Coordinates of C-alpha atoms in Angstrom, one line a residue:
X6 CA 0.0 0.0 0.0
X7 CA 1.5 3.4 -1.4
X8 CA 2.1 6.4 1.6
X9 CA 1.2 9.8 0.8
X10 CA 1.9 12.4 2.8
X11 CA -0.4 15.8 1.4
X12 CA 1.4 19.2 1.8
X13 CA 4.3 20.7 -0.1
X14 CA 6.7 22.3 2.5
X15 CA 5.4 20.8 5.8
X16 CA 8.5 20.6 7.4
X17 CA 9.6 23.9 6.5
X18 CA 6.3 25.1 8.1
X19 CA 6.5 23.5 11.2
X20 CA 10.0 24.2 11.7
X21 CA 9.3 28.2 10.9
X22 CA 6.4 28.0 13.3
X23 CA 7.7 26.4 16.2
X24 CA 11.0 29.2 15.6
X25 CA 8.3 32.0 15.9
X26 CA 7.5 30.6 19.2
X27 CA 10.4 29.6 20.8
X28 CA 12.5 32.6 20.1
X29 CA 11.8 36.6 19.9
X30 CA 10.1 37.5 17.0
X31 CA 11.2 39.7 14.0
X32 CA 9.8 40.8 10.7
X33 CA 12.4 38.2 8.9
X34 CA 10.4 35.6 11.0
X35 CA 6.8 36.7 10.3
X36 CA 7.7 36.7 6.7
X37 CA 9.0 33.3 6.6
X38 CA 5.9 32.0 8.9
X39 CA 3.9 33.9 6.3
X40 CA 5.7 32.0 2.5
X41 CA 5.1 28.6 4.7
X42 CA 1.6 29.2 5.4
X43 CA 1.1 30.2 1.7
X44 CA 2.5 27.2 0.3
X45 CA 0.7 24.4 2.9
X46 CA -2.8 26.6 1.4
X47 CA -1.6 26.1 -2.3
X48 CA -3.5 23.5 -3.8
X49 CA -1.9 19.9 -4.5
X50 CA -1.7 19.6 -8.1
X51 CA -1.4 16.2 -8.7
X52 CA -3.7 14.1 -10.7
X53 CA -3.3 10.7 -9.5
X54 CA -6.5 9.1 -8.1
X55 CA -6.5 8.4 -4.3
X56 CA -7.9 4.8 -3.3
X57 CA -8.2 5.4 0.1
X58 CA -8.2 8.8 2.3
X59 CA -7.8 8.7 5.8
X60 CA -8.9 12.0 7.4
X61 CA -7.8 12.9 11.1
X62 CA -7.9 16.3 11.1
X63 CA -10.0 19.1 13.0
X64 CA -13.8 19.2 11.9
X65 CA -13.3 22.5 10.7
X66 CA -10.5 21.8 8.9
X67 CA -11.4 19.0 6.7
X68 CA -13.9 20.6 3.7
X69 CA -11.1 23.2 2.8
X70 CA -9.0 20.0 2.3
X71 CA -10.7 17.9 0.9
X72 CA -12.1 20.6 -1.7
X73 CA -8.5 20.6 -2.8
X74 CA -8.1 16.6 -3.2
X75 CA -11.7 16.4 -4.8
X76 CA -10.3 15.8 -8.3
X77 CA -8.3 13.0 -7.3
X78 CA -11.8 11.5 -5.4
X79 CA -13.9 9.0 -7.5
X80 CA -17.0 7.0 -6.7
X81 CA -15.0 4.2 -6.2
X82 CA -12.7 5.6 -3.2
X83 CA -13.1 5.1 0.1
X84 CA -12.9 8.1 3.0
X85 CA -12.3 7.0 6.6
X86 CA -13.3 10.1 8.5
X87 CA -12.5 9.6 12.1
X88 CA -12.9 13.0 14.3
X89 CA -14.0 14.5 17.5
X90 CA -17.5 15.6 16.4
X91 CA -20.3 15.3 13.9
X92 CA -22.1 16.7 11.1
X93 CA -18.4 16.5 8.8
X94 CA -19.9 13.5 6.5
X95 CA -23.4 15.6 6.1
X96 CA -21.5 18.7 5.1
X97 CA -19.1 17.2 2.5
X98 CA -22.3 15.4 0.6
X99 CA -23.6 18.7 0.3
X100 CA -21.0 20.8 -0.8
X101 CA -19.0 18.4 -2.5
X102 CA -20.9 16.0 -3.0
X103 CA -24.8 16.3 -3.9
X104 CA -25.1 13.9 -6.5
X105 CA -24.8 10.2 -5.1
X106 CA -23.6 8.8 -8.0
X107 CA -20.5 10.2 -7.9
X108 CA -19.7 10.4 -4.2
X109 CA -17.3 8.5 -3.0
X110 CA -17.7 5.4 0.0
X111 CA -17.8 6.7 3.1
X112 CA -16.3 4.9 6.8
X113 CA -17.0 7.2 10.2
X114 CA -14.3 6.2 13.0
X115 CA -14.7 6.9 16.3
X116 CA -11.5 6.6 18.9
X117 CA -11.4 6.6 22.9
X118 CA -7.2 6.1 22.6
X119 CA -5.8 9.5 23.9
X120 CA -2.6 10.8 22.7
X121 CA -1.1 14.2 22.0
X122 CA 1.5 15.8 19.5
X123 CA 4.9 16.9 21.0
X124 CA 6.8 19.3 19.4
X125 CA 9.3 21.0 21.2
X126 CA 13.1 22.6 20.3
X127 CA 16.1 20.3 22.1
X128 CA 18.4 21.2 25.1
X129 CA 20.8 22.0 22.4
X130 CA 19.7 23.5 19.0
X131 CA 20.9 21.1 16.3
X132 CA 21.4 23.3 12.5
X133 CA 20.2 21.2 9.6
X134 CA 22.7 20.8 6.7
X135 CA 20.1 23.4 4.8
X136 CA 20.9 25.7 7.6
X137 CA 17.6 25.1 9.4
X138 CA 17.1 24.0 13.3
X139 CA 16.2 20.8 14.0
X140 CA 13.0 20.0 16.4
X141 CA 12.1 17.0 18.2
X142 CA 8.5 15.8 17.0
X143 CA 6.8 13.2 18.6
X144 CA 3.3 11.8 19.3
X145 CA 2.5 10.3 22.7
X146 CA 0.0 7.6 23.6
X147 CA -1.5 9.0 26.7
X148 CA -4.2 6.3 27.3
X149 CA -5.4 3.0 25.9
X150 CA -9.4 2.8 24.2
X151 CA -10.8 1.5 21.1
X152 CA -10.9 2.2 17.4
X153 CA -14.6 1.9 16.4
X154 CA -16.2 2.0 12.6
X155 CA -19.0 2.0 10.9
X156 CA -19.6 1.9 6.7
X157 CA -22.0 4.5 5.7
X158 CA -24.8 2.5 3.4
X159 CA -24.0 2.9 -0.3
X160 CA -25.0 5.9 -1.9
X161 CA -26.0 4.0 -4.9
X162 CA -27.9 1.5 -2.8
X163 CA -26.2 -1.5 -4.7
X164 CA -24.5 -3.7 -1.7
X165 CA -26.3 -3.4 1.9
X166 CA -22.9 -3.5 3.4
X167 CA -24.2 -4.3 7.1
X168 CA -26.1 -7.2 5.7
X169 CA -23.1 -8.7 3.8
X170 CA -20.5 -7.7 6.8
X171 CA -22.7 -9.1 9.9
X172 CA -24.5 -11.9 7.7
X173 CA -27.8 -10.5 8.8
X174 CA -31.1 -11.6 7.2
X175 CA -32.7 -8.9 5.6
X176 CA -35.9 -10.1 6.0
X177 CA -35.9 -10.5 9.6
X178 CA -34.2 -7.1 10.5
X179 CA -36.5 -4.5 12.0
X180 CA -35.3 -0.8 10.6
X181 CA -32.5 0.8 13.2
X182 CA -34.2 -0.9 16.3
X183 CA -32.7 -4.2 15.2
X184 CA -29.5 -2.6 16.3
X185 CA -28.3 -0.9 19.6
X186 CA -26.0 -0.1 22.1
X187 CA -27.6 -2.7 24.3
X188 CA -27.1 -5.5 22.1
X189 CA -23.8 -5.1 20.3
X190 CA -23.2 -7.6 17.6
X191 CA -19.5 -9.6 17.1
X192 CA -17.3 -7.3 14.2
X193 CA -16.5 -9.5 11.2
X194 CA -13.5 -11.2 11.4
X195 CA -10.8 -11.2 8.3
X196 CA -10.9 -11.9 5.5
X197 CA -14.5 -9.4 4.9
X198 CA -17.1 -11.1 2.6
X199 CA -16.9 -8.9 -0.6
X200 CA -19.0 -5.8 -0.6
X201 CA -19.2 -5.8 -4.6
X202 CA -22.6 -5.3 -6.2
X203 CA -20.9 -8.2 -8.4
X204 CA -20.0 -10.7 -5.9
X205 CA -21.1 -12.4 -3.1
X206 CA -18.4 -14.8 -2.0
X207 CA -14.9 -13.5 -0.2
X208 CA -12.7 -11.1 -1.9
X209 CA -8.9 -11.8 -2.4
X210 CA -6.3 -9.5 -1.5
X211 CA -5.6 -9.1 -5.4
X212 CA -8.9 -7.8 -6.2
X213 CA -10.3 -6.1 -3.7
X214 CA -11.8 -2.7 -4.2
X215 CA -10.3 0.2 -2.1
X216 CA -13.4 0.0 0.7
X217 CA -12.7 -3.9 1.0
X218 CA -9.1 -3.4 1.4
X219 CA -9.4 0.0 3.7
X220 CA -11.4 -2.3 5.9
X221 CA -9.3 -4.9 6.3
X222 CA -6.0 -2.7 6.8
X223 CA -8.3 -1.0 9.5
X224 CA -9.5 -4.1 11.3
X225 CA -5.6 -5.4 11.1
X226 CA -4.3 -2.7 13.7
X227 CA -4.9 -5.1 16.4
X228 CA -3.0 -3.2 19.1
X229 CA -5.3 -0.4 18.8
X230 CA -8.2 -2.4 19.6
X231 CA -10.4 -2.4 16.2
X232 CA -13.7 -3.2 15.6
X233 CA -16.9 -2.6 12.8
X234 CA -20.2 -1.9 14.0
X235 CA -23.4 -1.7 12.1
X236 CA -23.7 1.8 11.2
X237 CA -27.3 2.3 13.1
X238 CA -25.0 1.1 16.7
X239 CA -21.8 3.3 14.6
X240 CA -24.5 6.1 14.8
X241 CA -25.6 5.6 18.4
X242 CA -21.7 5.7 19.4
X243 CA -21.1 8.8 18.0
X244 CA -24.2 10.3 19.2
X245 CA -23.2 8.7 22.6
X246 CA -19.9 10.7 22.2
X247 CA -21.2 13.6 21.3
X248 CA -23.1 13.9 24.6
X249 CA -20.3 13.3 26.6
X250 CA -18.3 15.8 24.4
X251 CA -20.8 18.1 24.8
X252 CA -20.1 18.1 28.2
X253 CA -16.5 18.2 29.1
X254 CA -15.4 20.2 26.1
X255 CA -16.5 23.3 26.1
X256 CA -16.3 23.2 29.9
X257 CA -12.7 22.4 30.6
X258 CA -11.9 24.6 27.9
X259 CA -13.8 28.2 29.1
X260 CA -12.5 27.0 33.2
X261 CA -9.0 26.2 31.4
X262 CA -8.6 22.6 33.6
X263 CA -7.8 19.0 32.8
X264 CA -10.6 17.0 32.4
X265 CA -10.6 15.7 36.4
X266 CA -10.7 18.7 37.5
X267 CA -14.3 19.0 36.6
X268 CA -15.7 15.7 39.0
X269 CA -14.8 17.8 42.0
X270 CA -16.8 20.7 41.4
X271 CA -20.0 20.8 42.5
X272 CA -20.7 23.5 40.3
X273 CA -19.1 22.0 37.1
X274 CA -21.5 18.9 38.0
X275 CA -24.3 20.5 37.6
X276 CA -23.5 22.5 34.5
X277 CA -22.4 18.7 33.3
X278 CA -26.1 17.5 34.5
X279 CA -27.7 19.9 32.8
X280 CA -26.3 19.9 29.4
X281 CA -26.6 16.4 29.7
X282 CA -30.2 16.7 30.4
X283 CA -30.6 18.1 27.5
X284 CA -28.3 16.3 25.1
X285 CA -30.8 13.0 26.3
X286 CA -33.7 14.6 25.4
X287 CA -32.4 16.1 22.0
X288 CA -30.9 12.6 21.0
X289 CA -33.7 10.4 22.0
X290 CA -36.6 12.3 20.2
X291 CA -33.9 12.2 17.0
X292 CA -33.6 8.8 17.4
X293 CA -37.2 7.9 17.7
X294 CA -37.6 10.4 15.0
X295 CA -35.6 7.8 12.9
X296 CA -37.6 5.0 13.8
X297 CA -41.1 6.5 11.9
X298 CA -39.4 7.8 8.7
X299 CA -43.0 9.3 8.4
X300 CA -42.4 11.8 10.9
X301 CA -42.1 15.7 9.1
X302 CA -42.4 18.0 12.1
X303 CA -40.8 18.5 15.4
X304 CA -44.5 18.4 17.2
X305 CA -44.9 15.0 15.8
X306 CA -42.7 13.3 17.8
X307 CA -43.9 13.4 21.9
X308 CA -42.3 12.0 24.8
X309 CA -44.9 9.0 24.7
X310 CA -43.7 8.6 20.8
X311 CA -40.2 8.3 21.8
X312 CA -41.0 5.7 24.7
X313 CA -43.2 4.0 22.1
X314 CA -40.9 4.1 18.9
X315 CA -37.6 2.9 20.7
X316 CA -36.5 -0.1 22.3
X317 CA -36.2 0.1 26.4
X318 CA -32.5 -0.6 25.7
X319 CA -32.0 2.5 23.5
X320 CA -33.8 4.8 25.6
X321 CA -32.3 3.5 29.2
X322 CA -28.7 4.0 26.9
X323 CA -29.4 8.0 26.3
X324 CA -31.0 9.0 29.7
X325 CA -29.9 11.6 31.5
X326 CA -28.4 9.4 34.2
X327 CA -26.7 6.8 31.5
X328 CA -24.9 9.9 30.3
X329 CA -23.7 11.1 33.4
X330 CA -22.5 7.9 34.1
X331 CA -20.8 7.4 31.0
X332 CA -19.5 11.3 31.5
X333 CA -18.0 10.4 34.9
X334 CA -15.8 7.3 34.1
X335 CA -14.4 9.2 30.9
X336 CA -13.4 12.0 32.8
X337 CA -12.0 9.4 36.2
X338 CA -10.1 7.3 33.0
X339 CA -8.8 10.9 31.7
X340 CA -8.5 12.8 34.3
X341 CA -4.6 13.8 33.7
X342 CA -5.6 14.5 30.3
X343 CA -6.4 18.0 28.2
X344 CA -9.4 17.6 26.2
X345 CA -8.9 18.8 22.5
X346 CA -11.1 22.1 23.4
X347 CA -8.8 23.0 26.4
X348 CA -5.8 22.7 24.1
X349 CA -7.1 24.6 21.3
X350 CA -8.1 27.3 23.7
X351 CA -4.7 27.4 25.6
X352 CA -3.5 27.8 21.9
X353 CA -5.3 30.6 21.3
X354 CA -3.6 32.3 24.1
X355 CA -0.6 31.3 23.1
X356 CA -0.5 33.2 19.9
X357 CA 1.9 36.2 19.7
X358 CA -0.5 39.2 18.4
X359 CA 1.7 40.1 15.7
X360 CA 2.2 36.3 14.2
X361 CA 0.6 35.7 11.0
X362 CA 0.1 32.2 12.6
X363 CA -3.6 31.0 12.3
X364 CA -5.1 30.2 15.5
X365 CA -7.5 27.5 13.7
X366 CA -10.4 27.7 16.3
X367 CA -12.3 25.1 18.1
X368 CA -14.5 22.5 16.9
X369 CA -17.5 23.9 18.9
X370 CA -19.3 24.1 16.0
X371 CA -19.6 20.3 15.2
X372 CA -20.1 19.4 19.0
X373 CA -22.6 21.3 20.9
X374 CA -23.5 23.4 17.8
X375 CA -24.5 20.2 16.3
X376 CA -26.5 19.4 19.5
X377 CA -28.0 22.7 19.0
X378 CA -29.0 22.7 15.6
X379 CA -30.6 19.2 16.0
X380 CA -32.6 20.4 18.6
X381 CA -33.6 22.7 16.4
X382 CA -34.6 20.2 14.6
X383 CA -36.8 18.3 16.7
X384 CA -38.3 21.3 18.8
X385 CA -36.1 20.4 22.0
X386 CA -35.0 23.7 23.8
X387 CA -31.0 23.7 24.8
X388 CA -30.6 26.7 26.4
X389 CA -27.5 25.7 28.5
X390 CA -25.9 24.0 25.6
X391 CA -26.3 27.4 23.9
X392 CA -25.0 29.4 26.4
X393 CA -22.2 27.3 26.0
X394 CA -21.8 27.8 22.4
X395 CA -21.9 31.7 22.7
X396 CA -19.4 31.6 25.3
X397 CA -16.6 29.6 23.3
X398 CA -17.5 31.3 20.3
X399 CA -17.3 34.9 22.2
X400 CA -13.8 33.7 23.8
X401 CA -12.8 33.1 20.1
X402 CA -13.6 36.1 18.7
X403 CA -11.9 38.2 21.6
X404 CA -9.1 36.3 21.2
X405 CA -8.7 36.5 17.7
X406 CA -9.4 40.4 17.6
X407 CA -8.4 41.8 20.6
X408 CA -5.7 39.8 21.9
X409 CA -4.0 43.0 23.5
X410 CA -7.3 42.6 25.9
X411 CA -6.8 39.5 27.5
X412 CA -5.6 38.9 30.8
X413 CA -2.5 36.8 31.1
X414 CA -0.9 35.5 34.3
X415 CA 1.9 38.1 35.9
X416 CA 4.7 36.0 34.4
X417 CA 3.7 36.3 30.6
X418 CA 4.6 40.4 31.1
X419 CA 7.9 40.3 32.1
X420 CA 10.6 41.5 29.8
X421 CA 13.4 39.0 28.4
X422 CA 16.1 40.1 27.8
X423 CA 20.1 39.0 27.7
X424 CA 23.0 39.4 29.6
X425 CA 26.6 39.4 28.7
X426 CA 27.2 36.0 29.9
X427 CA 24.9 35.0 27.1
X428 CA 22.5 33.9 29.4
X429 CA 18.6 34.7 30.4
X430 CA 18.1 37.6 32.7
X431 CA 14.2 39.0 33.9
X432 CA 13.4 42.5 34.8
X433 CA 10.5 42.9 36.9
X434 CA 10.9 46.1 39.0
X435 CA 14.7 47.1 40.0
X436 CA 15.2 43.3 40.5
X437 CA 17.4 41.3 37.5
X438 CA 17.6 37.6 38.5
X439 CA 18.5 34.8 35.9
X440 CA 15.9 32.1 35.1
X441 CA 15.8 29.2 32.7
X442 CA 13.3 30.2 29.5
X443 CA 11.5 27.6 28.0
X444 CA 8.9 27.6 25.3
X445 CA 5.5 24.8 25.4
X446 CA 4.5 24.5 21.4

């Protein structure tokens, strides 16, 4: 299987990046920062069709991406979109998209495996042969979970691809109740049946078509714990995940905490029981929604509907107390950890005001402003989720336009400067003492 690696001078970026930080900055900096970022946003040129495209990057990222690579997209390739929160696969089909015969296959991923990127300059600055610096870039595994997937149903309706994969009896199966949390059903083991509208029997190796084979390299990274799900249970996950993002996200990120810090609070608990509250009551009229396709309106889906159009399973799965249980053991299994909201936010104020380094936002928008928007949807008021939607998206804004204005601890004002001996010296006052300067990227 061929590598690619998307993204004409990504090295150069990072390295010019990462310089902008660690040391002071100058105009010659900026403008080198500035010709990086230019070139990562050039469009990739190249013609060659992509089989398989795994995308890991921020929600909000991945459209203008994948706008660039569309040429190189045909119905016959396979995406594996595996992010933080929803609404990514909805957007690209209409945008990119519309037409189902042309769109590509489609996997959602799902991961509870935490790790973070390091990047960070050595205890002594190595030059490059080029002339550059040399930085030491790593990725850490911070915790061990699962790798989760789903196949989205075939845009052409062709193959039913849960049928074929679970060896389920179409005639027997009973819509998306047939599937739940509840009752999870063993993931196919290798080799996959084939999932060609041609064939029925196992595919080989040498023929497989680029969903067959993305499946099986992604069920083959056995340390990582892998597994396919039906995509009705795939759905509930994510929707399951979403809830539980919903509620430590955009908390640890405006309080500025790891995500333990939130199970002491007795204040934090009750903003987590209240968004959860409503995330429960949002998701389970959605899902019951789902069950009578004839549904139109959000008045024509009650509480007794919901009760009546799921399973007991399904509905004891998404209730408020399920979700707060759920909430509480990933926070006690992460507690040491920094949720991806809390490190985009500490980036944010990270950011020298006169870089011309992006910030890149938050992914609030496809987490509780999905929540939002689907509640919406289905006539469910989420006036806590919503509050915190304006406040991430207010702390965004400031930060992005008046950086000058926000408050920073005492230490981020003192002056650097250098003494003769060629090392670190701080002036706060009349006082000079030496002090060891580091830089976090």
């Amino acid at each position: 299987m061929c590598h690619e690696f998307i993204g004409p001078a990504i090295d150069t970026a990072v390295t010019h990046y990462a310089r902008t930080l660690t040391f002071p900055p100058s105009a010659a900096a900026a403008a080198k920062t500035t010709a990086a970022l230019q070139a990562l946003q050039t469009p990739h040129v190249s013609t060659d069709p992509i089989d398989s495209l795994v995308v890991a990057l921020k929600c909000h990222h991945t459209l203008p991406v994948l706008r660039q690579l569309k040429h190189r997209l045909r119905p016959e390739s396979c995406i594996t979109l595996v992010q933080n929160g929803m609404g990514v696969y909805d957007q690209l089909c209409t945008t990119l998209w519309p037409d189902p015969i042309t769109r590509p296959q489609f996997i959602l991923g799902s991961t509870t495996h935490g790790a973070r990127a390091r990047l960070r300059t050595p205890k002594k600055v190595k030059r490059t042969p080029g002339g550059g610096l040399e930085f030491e870039r790593s990725v850490v595994h911070t915790g061990i979970g699962e790798l989760v997937f789903g196949v989205v149903p075939d845009p052409r309706r062709e193959v039913d691809y849960d049928q074929r994969l679970f060896a389920l009896d179409s005639s027997t199966r009973n819509g998306a109740q047939q599937y739940s949390l509840a009752m999870p059903i063993d993931s196919p083991r290798l080799p996959l049946p084939s999932l060609s509208p041609s064939s029925t029997t196992s595919s080989s190796p040498l023929s497989q078509t680029p969903l067959e084979a993305t499946l099986t390299a992604l069920l083959s990274l056995y340390e990582l714990n892998p597994s396919l799900l039906p995509m009705p249970t795939m759905y509930q996950t994510l929707l399951q995940k979403l809830a539980v993002n919903c509620a430590v996200n955009p908390l640890t990120g405006l309080l500025s905490v790891l995500n333990g810090a939130l199970v002491g609070s007795p204040h934090a608990g009750w903003a987590m029981s209240e968004i959860l509250r409503e995330c429960s009551e949002v998701i389970t009229r959605y899902l019951a929604s789902l069950a009578a396709p004839t549904t139109t309106s959000a008045t024509a889906t009650s509480d007794t509907d919901t009760q009546h159009r799921l399973d007991p399973e399904t509905v004891a799965a998404f209730s408020p107390d399920s979700l707060e249980r759920r909430t509480i053991q990933v926070l006690a299994a992460t507690a040491r950890n920094t949720s991806s909201m809390a490190s985009d936010m500490a980036h944010l104020a990270s950011i020298n005001p006169n870089s011309s380094v992006s910030s890149g936002g938050t992914e609030i928008e496809y987490i509780t402003g999905y929540l939002v928007r689907l509640g919406e949807r289905m006539g469910v008021p989420t006036p806590v989720n919503r509050t915190m939607l304006e406040f991430v998206q207010a702390k965004e804004e400031i930060y992005g336009m008046s950086p000058g204005m926000v408050v920073k601890s005492p230490e981020a004002g003192l002056k650097i400067g250098r003494a003769n001996t060629g090392k670190k010296k701080v002036e706060k006052g009349d006082k000079l003492k030496k002090v060891k300067v580091t830089a976090k990227l």
